[in-house]
């Protein structure tokens, strides 16, 4: 049976084989390790839990990733960029949104590369662009300890330039607001969030402003156009006005700048939610292991963007699961999940 509007099963199987081929582990158990990782992403399960279904011990999976993970990560990132370049064929300039996301774990704090200062989370930064309704991943970097905000932005922009694109506009949230970042992005058209507490302007404002970093001399400060606007919110049944600020070098009206910022920057939050929908769990606290599963989840997301017009994310995930069913227990779990999904959709339909 072929469902109208959905990708043909052969195409999905090809995607499945392609995913396995991207996990270029070497060794006697390489294929089983690859299947464990792919399966964990599709089921949004723990890597350790899925390993039992492929007769591989969790320690074997950890050994393969920790020893060969760096090379596999590079292969996956290359594939992710290739997908985006194919979708952007013919495009020369891109509007870019840069942000980072945090993946927190609970348990014993871990120090070292990729973890936060307190050792309770891993931080990843990405650059995306929106094109024909698709949010495409262009660049990625794990935020390692000691890495400054301007180094993150520069690294991401360099990756985009290496893909052959020119950055037309860059948007960032207030977490990137530093003199160094402002100085770097001033070579582009930009809009960046500004902490209102830093500028201390709590009223509607549109005018020139200069940074006042205590670590910088007067001649090292950066001048920019500052936009401050208020938004009315209800808090404890009382209306109050909260102020937000943006820095920019665009010669547009205040309303146009704010609208453009939301248009370019908003989709990156959606991309992180979709990436995490494919992100498996793991008890491993090794940097390379955490990085690999996040990058693998990004590849799944990139593949999903290709089919976004014809299916939803969960439909894409469930159809791919069919390509990786290896035993009856998997089939039982799949049918249970599918039944739950269908019941939810029927329930929503009957409520209308």
Short mmCIF file of C-alpha atoms in Angstrom, two decimals:
data_model
loop_
_atom_site.label_atom_id
_atom_site.label_comp_id
_atom_site.label_asym_id
_atom_site.label_seq_id
_atom_site.Cartn_x
_atom_site.Cartn_y
_atom_site.Cartn_z
CA UNK A 1 0.00 0.00 0.00
CA UNK A 2 1.35 3.43 -0.94
CA UNK A 3 0.04 6.36 1.06
CA UNK A 4 -0.54 9.41 -1.17
CA UNK A 5 1.67 12.36 -0.34
CA UNK A 6 4.22 10.36 1.66
CA UNK A 7 7.73 9.33 0.53
CA UNK A 8 7.98 5.94 -1.09
CA UNK A 9 9.23 3.20 1.23
CA UNK A 10 12.28 2.64 -1.00
CA UNK A 11 13.30 6.27 -0.44
CA UNK A 12 13.00 5.85 3.32
CA UNK A 13 15.05 2.67 3.21
CA UNK A 14 17.73 4.52 1.27
CA UNK A 15 17.77 7.16 4.00
CA UNK A 16 18.15 4.41 6.57
CA UNK A 17 21.10 2.85 4.74
CA UNK A 18 22.61 6.32 4.26
CA UNK A 19 22.43 7.02 7.98
CA UNK A 20 24.21 3.78 8.77
CA UNK A 21 26.89 4.51 6.18
CA UNK A 22 27.56 7.92 7.76
CA UNK A 23 28.45 6.24 11.05
CA UNK A 24 31.81 5.13 9.71
CA UNK A 25 32.98 3.04 12.64
CA UNK A 26 35.57 0.38 11.92
CA UNK A 27 35.71 -3.00 13.59
CA UNK A 28 33.86 -6.28 13.99
CA UNK A 29 30.87 -4.75 15.82
CA UNK A 30 30.80 -1.49 13.85
CA UNK A 31 27.42 -2.10 12.17
CA UNK A 32 25.73 -3.11 15.42
CA UNK A 33 27.09 0.02 17.15
CA UNK A 34 25.77 2.19 14.31
CA UNK A 35 22.35 0.55 14.51
CA UNK A 36 22.23 1.11 18.28
CA UNK A 37 22.87 4.84 17.86
CA UNK A 38 20.36 5.25 15.01
CA UNK A 39 17.75 3.24 16.88
CA UNK A 40 18.25 5.30 20.06
CA UNK A 41 17.65 8.51 18.06
CA UNK A 42 14.51 7.16 16.38
CA UNK A 43 12.98 5.80 19.57
CA UNK A 44 14.32 8.73 21.66
CA UNK A 45 15.59 6.10 24.03
CA UNK A 46 18.83 5.60 25.93
CA UNK A 47 21.81 4.33 23.95
CA UNK A 48 22.47 1.82 26.71
CA UNK A 49 18.88 0.56 26.59
CA UNK A 50 18.84 0.10 22.80
CA UNK A 51 22.16 -1.78 22.81
CA UNK A 52 20.47 -4.84 24.34
CA UNK A 53 18.33 -5.28 21.22
CA UNK A 54 21.45 -5.62 19.05
CA UNK A 55 23.42 -7.95 21.32
CA UNK A 56 26.02 -5.30 22.01
CA UNK A 57 27.09 -4.32 25.50
CA UNK A 58 26.80 -0.62 26.42
CA UNK A 59 30.52 -0.63 27.15
CA UNK A 60 31.27 -1.81 23.60
CA UNK A 61 29.22 1.10 22.21
CA UNK A 62 31.04 3.53 24.50
CA UNK A 63 34.43 2.13 23.47
CA UNK A 64 33.69 2.53 19.75
CA UNK A 65 32.43 6.11 20.18
CA UNK A 66 35.20 7.22 22.50
CA UNK A 67 37.92 5.79 20.24
CA UNK A 68 36.50 6.71 16.79
CA UNK A 69 33.90 9.37 17.60
CA UNK A 70 35.83 12.43 16.42
CA UNK A 71 36.17 11.10 12.86
CA UNK A 72 32.50 10.09 12.76
CA UNK A 73 31.41 13.53 14.01
CA UNK A 74 33.27 15.20 11.13
CA UNK A 75 31.60 12.85 8.64
CA UNK A 76 28.16 13.63 10.08
CA UNK A 77 28.77 17.39 10.04
CA UNK A 78 29.92 17.19 6.42
CA UNK A 79 26.70 15.38 5.53
CA UNK A 80 24.58 17.96 7.41
CA UNK A 81 26.22 20.82 5.54
CA UNK A 82 25.82 19.00 2.21
CA UNK A 83 22.07 18.66 2.77
CA UNK A 84 21.74 22.40 3.47
CA UNK A 85 23.90 23.32 0.48
CA UNK A 86 21.75 21.17 -1.78
CA UNK A 87 18.58 22.89 -0.54
CA UNK A 88 20.25 26.32 -1.00
CA UNK A 89 21.58 25.61 -4.48
CA UNK A 90 21.91 28.91 -6.35
CA UNK A 91 21.68 31.05 -3.19
CA UNK A 92 24.64 33.40 -2.67
CA UNK A 93 23.67 35.41 0.43
CA UNK A 94 21.97 34.19 3.62
CA UNK A 95 20.36 35.75 6.68
CA UNK A 96 21.81 33.93 9.68
CA UNK A 97 20.59 33.33 13.22
CA UNK A 98 23.15 32.28 15.83
CA UNK A 99 22.31 30.85 19.24
CA UNK A 100 23.28 28.12 21.65
CA UNK A 101 21.29 25.46 23.41
CA UNK A 102 21.96 23.64 26.65
CA UNK A 103 21.45 19.96 27.40
CA UNK A 104 21.35 19.38 31.16
CA UNK A 105 21.95 16.09 32.92
CA UNK A 106 21.36 15.10 36.52
CA UNK A 107 23.95 13.34 38.58
CA UNK A 108 27.61 13.77 39.42
CA UNK A 109 29.06 17.02 37.96
CA UNK A 110 31.61 16.53 35.20
CA UNK A 111 34.46 18.90 34.40
CA UNK A 112 36.18 19.28 31.05
CA UNK A 113 35.55 20.00 27.41
CA UNK A 114 31.99 20.78 26.45
CA UNK A 115 30.57 21.05 29.95
CA UNK A 116 29.41 24.20 31.70
CA UNK A 117 31.44 25.81 34.46
CA UNK A 118 29.40 23.90 37.07
CA UNK A 119 29.71 20.65 35.12
CA UNK A 120 25.98 20.00 34.87
CA UNK A 121 25.27 20.70 31.19
CA UNK A 122 26.62 20.61 27.65
CA UNK A 123 26.32 23.70 25.46
CA UNK A 124 26.14 23.70 21.65
CA UNK A 125 25.98 26.68 19.29
CA UNK A 126 24.54 26.60 15.79
CA UNK A 127 23.92 28.96 12.88
CA UNK A 128 20.74 28.53 10.85
CA UNK A 129 19.02 30.19 7.92
CA UNK A 130 15.39 30.05 6.82
CA UNK A 131 14.71 29.31 3.16
CA UNK A 132 11.38 28.48 1.53
CA UNK A 133 9.84 27.57 4.88
CA UNK A 134 12.77 25.33 5.90
CA UNK A 135 15.13 26.10 8.79
CA UNK A 136 18.50 24.83 7.57
CA UNK A 137 21.54 24.13 9.72
CA UNK A 138 24.71 25.74 8.39
CA UNK A 139 27.29 25.59 11.16
CA UNK A 140 27.91 23.99 14.54
CA UNK A 141 30.35 24.25 17.42
CA UNK A 142 30.35 22.76 20.93
CA UNK A 143 30.98 25.45 23.54
CA UNK A 144 34.09 24.19 25.29
CA UNK A 145 35.33 25.61 28.57
CA UNK A 146 37.17 28.90 28.13
CA UNK A 147 35.64 29.62 24.71
CA UNK A 148 34.57 33.27 24.47
CA UNK A 149 31.33 34.44 22.86
CA UNK A 150 33.10 36.22 20.01
CA UNK A 151 35.15 33.08 19.30
CA UNK A 152 31.89 31.11 18.97
CA UNK A 153 30.40 33.66 16.56
CA UNK A 154 33.60 33.89 14.49
CA UNK A 155 33.89 30.11 14.24
CA UNK A 156 30.31 29.74 13.02
CA UNK A 157 30.62 32.57 10.48
CA UNK A 158 33.88 31.09 9.16
CA UNK A 159 32.10 27.77 8.56
CA UNK A 160 29.36 29.55 6.62
CA UNK A 161 31.95 31.39 4.52
CA UNK A 162 33.67 28.05 3.87
CA UNK A 163 30.41 26.75 2.39
CA UNK A 164 30.53 29.58 -0.16
CA UNK A 165 27.81 31.80 1.33
CA UNK A 166 27.99 35.50 2.08
CA UNK A 167 26.33 36.59 5.33
CA UNK A 168 23.82 39.34 4.59
CA UNK A 169 22.31 39.72 8.07
CA UNK A 170 23.16 38.14 11.41
CA UNK A 171 20.86 38.01 14.44
CA UNK A 172 21.83 37.03 17.98
CA UNK A 173 20.10 37.04 21.35
CA UNK A 174 21.15 39.01 24.41
CA UNK A 175 23.40 36.21 25.64
CA UNK A 176 25.96 37.21 22.99
CA UNK A 177 26.00 40.91 23.89
CA UNK A 178 29.67 41.83 24.41
CA UNK A 179 31.95 44.53 23.00
CA UNK A 180 33.98 41.88 21.18
CA UNK A 181 30.92 40.34 19.49
CA UNK A 182 29.58 43.78 18.52
CA UNK A 183 32.91 44.75 16.99
CA UNK A 184 33.04 41.56 14.93
CA UNK A 185 29.44 41.59 13.63
CA UNK A 186 29.62 45.28 12.72
CA UNK A 187 31.07 44.20 9.37
CA UNK A 188 27.62 42.73 8.56
CA UNK A 189 24.10 44.01 8.83
CA UNK A 190 23.05 42.87 12.29
CA UNK A 191 20.44 42.89 15.04
CA UNK A 192 21.44 41.67 18.50
CA UNK A 193 19.50 41.49 21.72
CA UNK A 194 20.69 43.78 24.52
CA UNK A 195 20.10 43.21 28.26
CA UNK A 196 17.98 46.16 29.39
CA UNK A 197 19.81 46.09 32.71
CA UNK A 198 23.05 46.93 30.88
CA UNK A 199 21.74 50.00 29.05
CA UNK A 200 19.40 51.02 31.91
CA UNK A 201 16.83 52.64 29.62
CA UNK A 202 13.30 51.78 30.69
CA UNK A 203 11.25 53.69 28.14
CA UNK A 204 10.61 53.74 24.41
CA UNK A 205 13.90 54.71 22.76
CA UNK A 206 15.47 54.89 19.29
CA UNK A 207 18.85 56.59 19.14
CA UNK A 208 22.62 56.37 19.26
CA UNK A 209 24.29 54.54 22.11
CA UNK A 210 27.83 53.50 23.10
CA UNK A 211 28.95 50.51 25.13
CA UNK A 212 30.37 51.23 28.57
CA UNK A 213 32.42 48.14 29.31
CA UNK A 214 34.64 48.73 32.35
CA UNK A 215 37.27 46.43 30.85
CA UNK A 216 37.62 48.62 27.74
CA UNK A 217 39.11 52.04 27.12
CA UNK A 218 36.90 54.76 25.70
CA UNK A 219 38.34 54.40 22.19
CA UNK A 220 37.67 50.64 22.32
CA UNK A 221 33.92 50.98 22.95
CA UNK A 222 31.38 50.34 20.16
CA UNK A 223 28.72 52.79 18.98
CA UNK A 224 25.41 51.50 17.67
CA UNK A 225 21.77 52.32 17.20
CA UNK A 226 19.77 51.24 20.24
CA UNK A 227 16.08 50.35 20.12
CA UNK A 228 14.11 49.94 23.36
CA UNK A 229 10.45 48.92 23.36
CA UNK A 230 7.92 47.96 26.00
CA UNK A 231 5.63 44.96 26.05
CA UNK A 232 2.62 44.71 28.31
CA UNK A 233 2.29 41.45 30.23
CA UNK A 234 -0.07 40.22 32.93
CA UNK A 235 1.67 39.12 36.12
CA UNK A 236 -0.26 38.09 39.21
CA UNK A 237 -3.44 39.47 37.63
CA UNK A 238 -1.81 42.88 37.21
CA UNK A 239 -0.70 44.47 33.96
CA UNK A 240 2.90 45.58 33.82
CA UNK A 241 5.24 46.79 31.08
CA UNK A 242 8.49 44.89 30.45
CA UNK A 243 11.17 46.54 28.33
CA UNK A 244 13.39 44.86 25.74
CA UNK A 245 16.35 46.26 23.80
CA UNK A 246 18.01 45.59 20.45
CA UNK A 247 21.22 46.90 18.93
CA UNK A 248 21.48 47.29 15.15
CA UNK A 249 23.18 49.08 12.28
CA UNK A 250 20.16 48.79 9.96
CA UNK A 251 18.71 51.94 8.45
CA UNK A 252 15.10 50.80 8.78
CA UNK A 253 12.19 51.91 10.92
CA UNK A 254 12.08 50.61 14.47
CA UNK A 255 9.08 48.46 13.65
CA UNK A 256 10.78 46.97 10.56
CA UNK A 257 13.94 46.14 12.54
CA UNK A 258 12.04 44.34 15.29
CA UNK A 259 9.92 42.45 12.76
CA UNK A 260 13.02 41.38 10.83
CA UNK A 261 14.74 40.23 14.03
CA UNK A 262 11.80 38.01 14.97
CA UNK A 263 11.52 36.65 11.42
CA UNK A 264 15.20 35.64 11.18
CA UNK A 265 15.84 34.65 14.77
CA UNK A 266 12.57 32.97 15.76
CA UNK A 267 13.02 29.76 13.70
CA UNK A 268 16.25 28.78 15.47
CA UNK A 269 14.28 27.97 18.62
CA UNK A 270 12.05 25.66 16.56
CA UNK A 271 15.12 23.96 15.12
CA UNK A 272 16.46 23.19 18.61
CA UNK A 273 13.14 21.67 19.66
CA UNK A 274 13.17 19.45 16.56
CA UNK A 275 16.80 18.44 17.07
CA UNK A 276 16.11 17.43 20.66
CA UNK A 277 13.17 15.36 19.46
CA UNK A 278 15.79 13.01 17.91
CA UNK A 279 18.32 13.31 20.75
CA UNK A 280 18.81 10.05 22.67
CA UNK A 281 19.82 9.67 26.29
CA UNK A 282 23.10 8.30 27.58
CA UNK A 283 24.81 7.76 30.89
CA UNK A 284 28.16 8.54 29.31
CA UNK A 285 29.64 11.87 30.37
CA UNK A 286 32.45 11.78 27.81
CA UNK A 287 32.67 14.87 25.63
CA UNK A 288 32.96 12.96 22.34
CA UNK A 289 29.95 10.76 23.17
CA UNK A 290 27.71 13.72 24.01
CA UNK A 291 28.88 15.61 20.93
CA UNK A 292 28.30 12.66 18.59
CA UNK A 293 24.70 12.00 19.64
CA UNK A 294 23.85 15.71 19.35
CA UNK A 295 25.37 15.91 15.86
CA UNK A 296 23.57 12.70 14.86
CA UNK A 297 20.30 14.27 16.04
CA UNK A 298 21.10 17.31 13.87
CA UNK A 299 21.53 15.05 10.84
CA UNK A 300 18.12 13.48 11.51
CA UNK A 301 16.65 16.98 11.73
CA UNK A 302 18.33 18.00 8.46
CA UNK A 303 16.86 14.95 6.71
CA UNK A 304 13.46 15.75 8.17
CA UNK A 305 13.54 19.25 6.63
CA UNK A 306 13.64 17.63 3.18
CA UNK A 307 10.27 15.96 3.84
CA UNK A 308 8.73 18.72 5.97
CA UNK A 309 6.25 19.70 3.26
CA UNK A 310 4.72 16.22 3.01
CA UNK A 311 4.84 14.91 6.57
CA UNK A 312 5.14 15.92 10.18
CA UNK A 313 8.17 15.18 12.29
CA UNK A 314 6.59 12.26 14.17
CA UNK A 315 5.35 10.71 10.93
CA UNK A 316 8.88 10.93 9.52
CA UNK A 317 10.31 9.37 12.66
CA UNK A 318 7.78 6.53 12.79
CA UNK A 319 8.19 5.69 9.10
CA UNK A 320 11.96 5.51 9.53
CA UNK A 321 11.47 3.21 12.50
CA UNK A 322 9.80 0.75 10.11
CA UNK A 323 13.08 0.56 8.17
CA UNK A 324 14.97 -0.47 11.32
CA UNK A 325 12.62 -3.05 12.81
CA UNK A 326 14.70 -6.11 13.57
CA UNK A 327 12.53 -8.24 15.80
CA UNK A 328 8.98 -8.78 17.01
CA UNK A 329 9.53 -6.90 20.25
CA UNK A 330 10.41 -3.80 18.22
CA UNK A 331 7.30 -4.36 16.12
CA UNK A 332 5.16 -4.59 19.26
CA UNK A 333 6.61 -1.32 20.59
CA UNK A 334 6.12 0.35 17.22
CA UNK A 335 2.47 -0.71 16.94
CA UNK A 336 1.82 0.54 20.48
CA UNK A 337 3.40 3.92 19.66
CA UNK A 338 1.54 4.15 16.35
CA UNK A 339 -1.76 3.31 18.04
CA UNK A 340 -1.17 6.02 20.65
CA UNK A 341 -0.40 8.56 17.91
CA UNK A 342 -3.51 7.66 15.92
CA UNK A 343 -5.71 7.86 19.02
CA UNK A 344 -4.38 11.31 19.81
CA UNK A 345 -5.09 12.50 16.26
CA UNK A 346 -8.62 11.02 16.35
CA UNK A 347 -9.24 12.68 19.71
CA UNK A 348 -8.12 16.05 18.34
CA UNK A 349 -10.34 15.60 15.28
CA UNK A 350 -13.43 14.79 17.37
CA UNK A 351 -12.87 17.91 19.51
CA UNK A 352 -13.21 20.18 16.50
#
